[in-house]
Structure formats: C-alpha cells, structure tokens
Amino acid sequence: MTRTRKDELCGQGPPGRFAAGEDPAKREQIIDGAKRIFMKLGFDAASMNDITREAGVSKGTIYVYFQNKEDLFAAMVERERQRITSAMQDVLQGSEEVEDGLFRFGMGFAAHTTSPGVIRAMRTMTGVVDRMPGLCQQFFSSPANIRTVLQAFIERHVMLGTLKVEDTDLAARQFIELSSGMFFKFRLFGELNDVPPKEELERVVRSAVKVFMAAYGTVEKPAMVKMAEPA
C-alpha cells in the first residue's frame, strides 16, 4: 500500500492539508449554505439536498462534518450565539463609564435583535423548540451569551463601586428587557414590520439606562443649593 493511500485511510493527508472533517473553512462553507436554506425554507422544509446545492459541496462531504440536519442546524445556532456574544463583548470593551457602557450595550442589543436576519433566525428556531428543546436552552443559557456578557460588566462596576447590585444575573435580565422596549417581541410576531428608527431606539435605551441607574447606581446627584432670600 502506498504511503499516500495509507495516510488517507488513517485520516492524515499530505502536509498542509486538513484531515477529513477538520477543515474550518469547509465547515463554515457548509454552515453558510445551510443558514441560507434554513432562513429561506425553514427547518422542516429544508433538505440535505437543498443544503448540498447551496453550499456547493457533495452530500458525502456534509456527512463527514455533520451527522444529520439537526446537527447542522445546531451548529448554525451555536455559531450565531458565539458571533453575537463576541460582538457585544467588543461593544463593552473599554467602557469605563457605567452609563456609557449600558447605553452602548443597549443600542447594540436592540439593533441586533430587531434586524431582519435575527428575526428570521428566531422564527426558525422557535419552530423547532418542541422537538429540540436543548438547542434553545443552550442558546439562552450557555455559560457565554449576551446576558452573561452584560452580567460581567455589571459585576465589574459593582467592584468599582459605581453600582450596588445584589443579584447581577437578575439585573442583567432586567436591563435587557428594558432596553429592548418590546421591539424584539413586536418584530418577532409581526406587530412591527421593520427595524425601529434609530431615534426611537435611542429614546428607549436612554430611558432604560436612567431606570437602571435609579435602581442600582451609587453616585447621588448633588442636591440643589437653595438660594438665600433677599434681605
């Protein structure tokens, strides 16, 4: 048996090449194609043949990377979770002022969750929640997600003394709800057909920051000095 053939059977290709199922670019190519199909057709209507054509790979290649359609869908959801988590970490990077950080987080969160792509993805995911409950739980309850990013920011400011919070997990959930301003739910269920205007998002997020700081802020505003009555 030639060395090349032996290496292939052992999962070892020539130098500089990836073993079967280990090429990250090929994996991303498959997930990208699957995402387009899932967003267009939904999970149930999408087939592996559809994904094969869209991704530009053979069906055999897909099965080297993913066991089935459910496995591929789960990989797509996990990748999106990682992307938004990383994006929100970048938003908070270097935010020294707590109110500035909260505002930037709120704007980023509201803009992301009301975007057309996210709304389509969430509608697709809610369609499989009864059959794949663990998938949705992983998206929202993973050790690293949008909420935990905000929670870490809040905990840092508790240590700095700019916030006083006993339950940082609850506080993070509260701010996320406040800053969404119901926009996400309205978009998800079709009550709102387009992305809210930036001015409206800013108005809602600024109000959310004000309410949050009123509940958890530690810096009191100086009292107004009463002017002396004229003699």
PDB file of C-alpha atoms in Angstrom:
ATOM      1  CA  MET A   1       0.000   0.000   0.000  1.00  0.00           C
ATOM      2  CA  THR A   2       1.362   3.394  -0.925  1.00  0.00           C
ATOM      3  CA  ARG A   3       2.080   5.941   1.799  1.00  0.00           C
ATOM      4  CA  THR A   4      -0.469   8.407   0.352  1.00  0.00           C
ATOM      5  CA  ARG A   5      -3.242   5.812   0.390  1.00  0.00           C
ATOM      6  CA  LYS A   6      -2.288   4.692   3.905  1.00  0.00           C
ATOM      7  CA  ASP A   7      -2.357   8.301   5.161  1.00  0.00           C
ATOM      8  CA  GLU A   8      -5.817   8.833   3.686  1.00  0.00           C
ATOM      9  CA  LEU A   9      -7.203   5.782   5.459  1.00  0.00           C
ATOM     10  CA  CYS A  10      -5.646   6.910   8.723  1.00  0.00           C
ATOM     11  CA  GLY A  11      -7.158  10.363   8.358  1.00  0.00           C
ATOM     12  CA  GLN A  12      -3.816  12.001   7.622  1.00  0.00           C
ATOM     13  CA  GLY A  13      -3.441  13.944   4.416  1.00  0.00           C
ATOM     14  CA  PRO A  14      -0.339  15.424   2.813  1.00  0.00           C
ATOM     15  CA  PRO A  15       1.399  18.238   4.728  1.00  0.00           C
ATOM     16  CA  GLY A  16      -0.609  21.465   4.656  1.00  0.00           C
ATOM     17  CA  ARG A  17      -3.931  19.690   4.144  1.00  0.00           C
ATOM     18  CA  PHE A  18      -6.650  19.020   6.706  1.00  0.00           C
ATOM     19  CA  ALA A  19      -7.842  15.561   7.684  1.00  0.00           C
ATOM     20  CA  ALA A  20     -11.409  14.646   6.777  1.00  0.00           C
ATOM     21  CA  GLY A  21     -13.898  16.740   8.716  1.00  0.00           C
ATOM     22  CA  GLU A  22     -11.312  19.123  10.129  1.00  0.00           C
ATOM     23  CA  ASP A  23     -11.125  21.923   7.558  1.00  0.00           C
ATOM     24  CA  PRO A  24     -12.623  25.004   9.307  1.00  0.00           C
ATOM     25  CA  ALA A  25     -13.159  26.850   6.015  1.00  0.00           C
ATOM     26  CA  LYS A  26     -15.117  23.928   4.560  1.00  0.00           C
ATOM     27  CA  ARG A  27     -17.170  23.678   7.735  1.00  0.00           C
ATOM     28  CA  GLU A  28     -18.016  27.381   7.547  1.00  0.00           C
ATOM     29  CA  GLN A  29     -18.920  26.988   3.871  1.00  0.00           C
ATOM     30  CA  ILE A  30     -21.410  24.260   4.738  1.00  0.00           C
ATOM     31  CA  ILE A  31     -22.918  26.230   7.636  1.00  0.00           C
ATOM     32  CA  ASP A  32     -23.238  29.341   5.454  1.00  0.00           C
ATOM     33  CA  GLY A  33     -25.144  27.383   2.827  1.00  0.00           C
ATOM     34  CA  ALA A  34     -27.313  25.717   5.455  1.00  0.00           C
ATOM     35  CA  LYS A  35     -28.130  29.063   7.042  1.00  0.00           C
ATOM     36  CA  ARG A  36     -29.361  30.492   3.741  1.00  0.00           C
ATOM     37  CA  ILE A  37     -31.577  27.454   3.187  1.00  0.00           C
ATOM     38  CA  PHE A  38     -32.928  27.349   6.746  1.00  0.00           C
ATOM     39  CA  MET A  39     -33.735  31.067   6.633  1.00  0.00           C
ATOM     40  CA  LYS A  40     -35.439  30.718   3.249  1.00  0.00           C
ATOM     41  CA  LEU A  41     -37.366  27.468   3.692  1.00  0.00           C
ATOM     42  CA  GLY A  42     -37.492  26.876   7.427  1.00  0.00           C
ATOM     43  CA  PHE A  43     -36.146  23.830   9.221  1.00  0.00           C
ATOM     44  CA  ASP A  44     -38.838  21.334   8.222  1.00  0.00           C
ATOM     45  CA  ALA A  45     -38.931  22.178   4.516  1.00  0.00           C
ATOM     46  CA  ALA A  46     -35.140  22.323   4.153  1.00  0.00           C
ATOM     47  CA  SER A  47     -33.472  19.137   2.928  1.00  0.00           C
ATOM     48  CA  MET A  48     -29.887  17.992   2.906  1.00  0.00           C
ATOM     49  CA  ASN A  49     -30.075  18.027  -0.914  1.00  0.00           C
ATOM     50  CA  ASP A  50     -31.045  21.724  -0.778  1.00  0.00           C
ATOM     51  CA  ILE A  51     -28.129  22.438   1.548  1.00  0.00           C
ATOM     52  CA  THR A  52     -25.741  20.437  -0.626  1.00  0.00           C
ATOM     53  CA  ARG A  53     -26.577  22.518  -3.676  1.00  0.00           C
ATOM     54  CA  GLU A  54     -26.498  25.823  -1.795  1.00  0.00           C
ATOM     55  CA  ALA A  55     -23.181  25.085  -0.075  1.00  0.00           C
ATOM     56  CA  GLY A  56     -21.576  23.797  -3.266  1.00  0.00           C
ATOM     57  CA  VAL A  57     -20.359  20.536  -1.743  1.00  0.00           C
ATOM     58  CA  SER A  58     -21.208  16.861  -2.094  1.00  0.00           C
ATOM     59  CA  LYS A  59     -23.631  15.174   0.267  1.00  0.00           C
ATOM     60  CA  GLY A  60     -20.793  12.881   1.338  1.00  0.00           C
ATOM     61  CA  THR A  61     -18.764  15.923   2.390  1.00  0.00           C
ATOM     62  CA  ILE A  62     -21.608  17.262   4.505  1.00  0.00           C
ATOM     63  CA  TYR A  63     -21.916  13.958   6.356  1.00  0.00           C
ATOM     64  CA  VAL A  64     -18.198  13.995   7.122  1.00  0.00           C
ATOM     65  CA  TYR A  65     -18.791  17.202   9.119  1.00  0.00           C
ATOM     66  CA  PHE A  66     -22.359  16.768  10.404  1.00  0.00           C
ATOM     67  CA  GLN A  67     -24.387  13.708  11.377  1.00  0.00           C
ATOM     68  CA  ASN A  68     -27.739  14.963  10.131  1.00  0.00           C
ATOM     69  CA  LYS A  69     -29.857  18.041   9.532  1.00  0.00           C
ATOM     70  CA  GLU A  70     -30.465  18.535  13.254  1.00  0.00           C
ATOM     71  CA  ASP A  71     -26.717  18.501  13.950  1.00  0.00           C
ATOM     72  CA  LEU A  72     -26.144  21.045  11.190  1.00  0.00           C
ATOM     73  CA  PHE A  73     -28.922  23.298  12.470  1.00  0.00           C
ATOM     74  CA  ALA A  74     -27.479  23.133  15.994  1.00  0.00           C
ATOM     75  CA  ALA A  75     -24.047  24.111  14.650  1.00  0.00           C
ATOM     76  CA  MET A  76     -25.562  27.096  12.862  1.00  0.00           C
ATOM     77  CA  VAL A  77     -27.340  28.264  16.021  1.00  0.00           C
ATOM     78  CA  GLU A  78     -24.186  27.842  18.111  1.00  0.00           C
ATOM     79  CA  ARG A  79     -22.133  29.839  15.620  1.00  0.00           C
ATOM     80  CA  GLU A  80     -24.650  32.694  15.697  1.00  0.00           C
ATOM     81  CA  ARG A  81     -24.623  32.655  19.502  1.00  0.00           C
ATOM     82  CA  GLN A  82     -20.851  32.930  19.533  1.00  0.00           C
ATOM     83  CA  ARG A  83     -20.893  35.760  16.991  1.00  0.00           C
ATOM     84  CA  ILE A  84     -23.374  37.963  18.841  1.00  0.00           C
ATOM     85  CA  THR A  85     -21.673  37.245  22.174  1.00  0.00           C
ATOM     86  CA  SER A  86     -18.325  38.304  20.729  1.00  0.00           C
ATOM     87  CA  ALA A  87     -19.889  41.395  19.146  1.00  0.00           C
ATOM     88  CA  MET A  88     -21.412  42.514  22.448  1.00  0.00           C
ATOM     89  CA  GLN A  89     -18.102  41.948  24.230  1.00  0.00           C
ATOM     90  CA  ASP A  90     -16.498  44.264  21.684  1.00  0.00           C
ATOM     91  CA  VAL A  91     -19.216  46.857  22.304  1.00  0.00           C
ATOM     92  CA  LEU A  92     -18.368  46.927  26.018  1.00  0.00           C
ATOM     93  CA  GLN A  93     -14.617  46.797  25.510  1.00  0.00           C
ATOM     94  CA  GLY A  94     -13.039  49.832  27.105  1.00  0.00           C
ATOM     95  CA  SER A  95     -16.278  51.264  28.516  1.00  0.00           C
ATOM     96  CA  GLU A  96     -15.092  52.891  31.717  1.00  0.00           C
ATOM     97  CA  GLU A  97     -18.246  54.865  32.448  1.00  0.00           C
ATOM     98  CA  VAL A  98     -21.102  52.622  33.501  1.00  0.00           C
ATOM     99  CA  GLU A  99     -23.828  54.703  31.849  1.00  0.00           C
ATOM    100  CA  ASP A 100     -21.900  54.880  28.583  1.00  0.00           C
ATOM    101  CA  GLY A 101     -21.372  51.126  28.619  1.00  0.00           C
ATOM    102  CA  LEU A 102     -25.021  50.418  29.341  1.00  0.00           C
ATOM    103  CA  PHE A 103     -26.129  52.754  26.545  1.00  0.00           C
ATOM    104  CA  ARG A 104     -23.760  51.197  24.025  1.00  0.00           C
ATOM    105  CA  PHE A 105     -24.806  47.706  25.052  1.00  0.00           C
ATOM    106  CA  GLY A 106     -28.497  48.583  24.875  1.00  0.00           C
ATOM    107  CA  MET A 107     -28.173  50.126  21.419  1.00  0.00           C
ATOM    108  CA  GLY A 108     -26.158  47.187  20.108  1.00  0.00           C
ATOM    109  CA  PHE A 109     -28.569  44.672  21.585  1.00  0.00           C
ATOM    110  CA  ALA A 110     -31.694  46.426  20.306  1.00  0.00           C
ATOM    111  CA  ALA A 111     -30.266  46.939  16.816  1.00  0.00           C
ATOM    112  CA  HIS A 112     -29.149  43.322  16.581  1.00  0.00           C
ATOM    113  CA  THR A 113     -32.294  41.658  17.871  1.00  0.00           C
ATOM    114  CA  THR A 114     -34.590  43.693  15.609  1.00  0.00           C
ATOM    115  CA  SER A 115     -32.568  43.103  12.415  1.00  0.00           C
ATOM    116  CA  PRO A 116     -34.283  41.080   9.659  1.00  0.00           C
ATOM    117  CA  GLY A 117     -31.724  38.258   9.774  1.00  0.00           C
ATOM    118  CA  VAL A 118     -32.085  37.711  13.508  1.00  0.00           C
ATOM    119  CA  ILE A 119     -35.873  37.820  13.343  1.00  0.00           C
ATOM    120  CA  ARG A 120     -35.890  35.167  10.599  1.00  0.00           C
ATOM    121  CA  ALA A 121     -33.448  33.027  12.602  1.00  0.00           C
ATOM    122  CA  MET A 122     -35.503  33.301  15.785  1.00  0.00           C
ATOM    123  CA  ARG A 123     -38.709  32.398  13.981  1.00  0.00           C
ATOM    124  CA  THR A 124     -36.972  29.345  12.565  1.00  0.00           C
ATOM    125  CA  MET A 125     -35.641  28.347  15.974  1.00  0.00           C
ATOM    126  CA  THR A 126     -38.995  28.739  17.725  1.00  0.00           C
ATOM    127  CA  GLY A 127     -40.447  26.390  15.117  1.00  0.00           C
ATOM    128  CA  VAL A 128     -38.304  23.513  16.414  1.00  0.00           C
ATOM    129  CA  VAL A 129     -38.355  24.272  20.147  1.00  0.00           C
ATOM    130  CA  ASP A 130     -40.704  21.373  20.968  1.00  0.00           C
ATOM    131  CA  ARG A 131     -38.525  18.841  19.131  1.00  0.00           C
ATOM    132  CA  MET A 132     -35.142  20.327  20.053  1.00  0.00           C
ATOM    133  CA  PRO A 133     -35.635  21.986  23.467  1.00  0.00           C
ATOM    134  CA  GLY A 134     -31.996  21.570  24.398  1.00  0.00           C
ATOM    135  CA  LEU A 135     -30.946  23.696  21.433  1.00  0.00           C
ATOM    136  CA  CYS A 136     -32.931  26.728  22.571  1.00  0.00           C
ATOM    137  CA  GLN A 137     -31.805  26.228  26.164  1.00  0.00           C
ATOM    138  CA  GLN A 138     -28.188  26.177  25.008  1.00  0.00           C
ATOM    139  CA  PHE A 139     -28.657  29.393  23.040  1.00  0.00           C
ATOM    140  CA  PHE A 140     -30.034  31.327  26.014  1.00  0.00           C
ATOM    141  CA  SER A 141     -28.386  29.515  28.943  1.00  0.00           C
ATOM    142  CA  SER A 142     -24.870  28.858  27.665  1.00  0.00           C
ATOM    143  CA  PRO A 143     -22.056  29.969  30.011  1.00  0.00           C
ATOM    144  CA  ALA A 144     -21.231  32.627  27.414  1.00  0.00           C
ATOM    145  CA  ASN A 145     -24.126  34.571  25.935  1.00  0.00           C
ATOM    146  CA  ILE A 146     -25.426  38.122  25.703  1.00  0.00           C
ATOM    147  CA  ARG A 147     -26.730  38.122  29.263  1.00  0.00           C
ATOM    148  CA  THR A 148     -23.520  36.829  30.803  1.00  0.00           C
ATOM    149  CA  VAL A 149     -21.520  39.475  28.907  1.00  0.00           C
ATOM    150  CA  LEU A 150     -23.650  42.194  30.474  1.00  0.00           C
ATOM    151  CA  GLN A 151     -23.565  40.470  33.854  1.00  0.00           C
ATOM    152  CA  ALA A 152     -19.752  40.522  33.816  1.00  0.00           C
ATOM    153  CA  PHE A 153     -19.832  44.246  33.021  1.00  0.00           C
ATOM    154  CA  ILE A 154     -22.222  44.883  35.919  1.00  0.00           C
ATOM    155  CA  GLU A 155     -20.074  42.826  38.305  1.00  0.00           C
ATOM    156  CA  ARG A 156     -17.005  44.828  37.325  1.00  0.00           C
ATOM    157  CA  HIS A 157     -18.767  48.068  38.169  1.00  0.00           C
ATOM    158  CA  VAL A 158     -20.029  46.625  41.438  1.00  0.00           C
ATOM    159  CA  MET A 159     -16.377  46.014  42.327  1.00  0.00           C
ATOM    160  CA  LEU A 160     -15.517  49.566  41.247  1.00  0.00           C
ATOM    161  CA  GLY A 161     -18.291  50.902  43.476  1.00  0.00           C
ATOM    162  CA  THR A 162     -20.281  52.567  40.687  1.00  0.00           C
ATOM    163  CA  LEU A 163     -23.148  50.079  41.016  1.00  0.00           C
ATOM    164  CA  LYS A 164     -24.723  48.385  44.020  1.00  0.00           C
ATOM    165  CA  VAL A 165     -26.335  45.134  42.906  1.00  0.00           C
ATOM    166  CA  GLU A 166     -27.090  42.033  44.959  1.00  0.00           C
ATOM    167  CA  ASP A 167     -28.286  39.803  42.088  1.00  0.00           C
ATOM    168  CA  THR A 168     -26.257  40.647  38.990  1.00  0.00           C
ATOM    169  CA  ASP A 169     -27.943  37.975  36.881  1.00  0.00           C
ATOM    170  CA  LEU A 170     -31.359  39.463  37.617  1.00  0.00           C
ATOM    171  CA  ALA A 171     -30.083  42.985  36.992  1.00  0.00           C
ATOM    172  CA  ALA A 172     -28.694  41.940  33.587  1.00  0.00           C
ATOM    173  CA  ARG A 173     -32.008  40.361  32.631  1.00  0.00           C
ATOM    174  CA  GLN A 174     -33.865  43.477  33.728  1.00  0.00           C
ATOM    175  CA  PHE A 175     -31.723  45.807  31.645  1.00  0.00           C
ATOM    176  CA  ILE A 176     -32.050  43.602  28.574  1.00  0.00           C
ATOM    177  CA  GLU A 177     -35.831  43.702  28.905  1.00  0.00           C
ATOM    178  CA  LEU A 178     -35.827  47.455  29.484  1.00  0.00           C
ATOM    179  CA  SER A 179     -33.568  48.212  26.531  1.00  0.00           C
ATOM    180  CA  SER A 180     -35.475  46.006  24.111  1.00  0.00           C
ATOM    181  CA  GLY A 181     -38.524  48.182  24.691  1.00  0.00           C
ATOM    182  CA  MET A 182     -40.743  45.334  23.458  1.00  0.00           C
ATOM    183  CA  PHE A 183     -39.292  45.922  19.975  1.00  0.00           C
ATOM    184  CA  PHE A 184     -37.978  42.380  19.701  1.00  0.00           C
ATOM    185  CA  LYS A 185     -41.323  40.789  20.566  1.00  0.00           C
ATOM    186  CA  PHE A 186     -43.185  43.154  18.236  1.00  0.00           C
ATOM    187  CA  ARG A 187     -40.792  42.281  15.394  1.00  0.00           C
ATOM    188  CA  LEU A 188     -40.860  38.542  16.128  1.00  0.00           C
ATOM    189  CA  PHE A 189     -44.635  38.291  15.994  1.00  0.00           C
ATOM    190  CA  GLY A 190     -45.171  40.706  13.117  1.00  0.00           C
ATOM    191  CA  GLU A 191     -46.600  43.620  15.072  1.00  0.00           C
ATOM    192  CA  LEU A 192     -43.682  45.729  13.822  1.00  0.00           C
ATOM    193  CA  ASN A 193     -42.761  45.150  10.181  1.00  0.00           C
ATOM    194  CA  ASP A 194     -39.464  46.994  10.038  1.00  0.00           C
ATOM    195  CA  VAL A 195     -36.452  47.931  12.157  1.00  0.00           C
ATOM    196  CA  PRO A 196     -37.374  50.750  14.585  1.00  0.00           C
ATOM    197  CA  PRO A 197     -35.912  54.182  13.748  1.00  0.00           C
ATOM    198  CA  LYS A 198     -32.580  54.889  15.437  1.00  0.00           C
ATOM    199  CA  GLU A 199     -34.071  57.892  17.236  1.00  0.00           C
ATOM    200  CA  GLU A 200     -36.735  55.679  18.800  1.00  0.00           C
ATOM    201  CA  LEU A 201     -34.181  53.082  19.850  1.00  0.00           C
ATOM    202  CA  GLU A 202     -32.051  55.800  21.451  1.00  0.00           C
ATOM    203  CA  ARG A 203     -35.051  57.183  23.312  1.00  0.00           C
ATOM    204  CA  VAL A 204     -35.947  53.780  24.741  1.00  0.00           C
ATOM    205  CA  VAL A 205     -32.357  52.818  25.619  1.00  0.00           C
ATOM    206  CA  ARG A 206     -31.652  56.155  27.331  1.00  0.00           C
ATOM    207  CA  SER A 207     -34.775  55.633  29.412  1.00  0.00           C
ATOM    208  CA  ALA A 208     -33.625  52.094  30.255  1.00  0.00           C
ATOM    209  CA  VAL A 209     -30.260  53.417  31.455  1.00  0.00           C
ATOM    210  CA  LYS A 210     -31.990  56.053  33.588  1.00  0.00           C
ATOM    211  CA  VAL A 211     -34.287  53.477  35.224  1.00  0.00           C
ATOM    212  CA  PHE A 212     -31.402  51.040  35.770  1.00  0.00           C
ATOM    213  CA  MET A 213     -29.194  53.671  37.381  1.00  0.00           C
ATOM    214  CA  ALA A 214     -32.048  54.848  39.587  1.00  0.00           C
ATOM    215  CA  ALA A 215     -32.316  51.311  40.932  1.00  0.00           C
ATOM    216  CA  TYR A 216     -28.650  50.331  41.112  1.00  0.00           C
ATOM    217  CA  GLY A 217     -26.496  53.451  40.818  1.00  0.00           C
ATOM    218  CA  THR A 218     -24.425  54.507  43.827  1.00  0.00           C
ATOM    219  CA  VAL A 219     -23.483  58.044  42.858  1.00  0.00           C
ATOM    220  CA  GLU A 220     -26.018  60.500  44.173  1.00  0.00           C
ATOM    221  CA  LYS A 221     -26.624  63.661  42.266  1.00  0.00           C
ATOM    222  CA  PRO A 222     -25.691  66.772  44.280  1.00  0.00           C
ATOM    223  CA  ALA A 223     -28.628  68.453  45.945  1.00  0.00           C
ATOM    224  CA  MET A 224     -29.618  71.794  44.559  1.00  0.00           C
ATOM    225  CA  VAL A 225     -28.420  74.674  46.700  1.00  0.00           C
ATOM    226  CA  LYS A 226     -31.295  76.826  47.851  1.00  0.00           C
ATOM    227  CA  MET A 227     -30.648  80.453  47.133  1.00  0.00           C
ATOM    228  CA  ALA A 228     -30.877  82.806  50.110  1.00  0.00           C
ATOM    229  CA  GLU A 229     -33.897  85.042  50.269  1.00  0.00           C
ATOM    230  CA  PRO A 230     -33.068  88.698  49.674  1.00  0.00           C
ATOM    231  CA  ALA A 231     -32.804  90.722  52.886  1.00  0.00           C
TER     232      ALA A 231
END
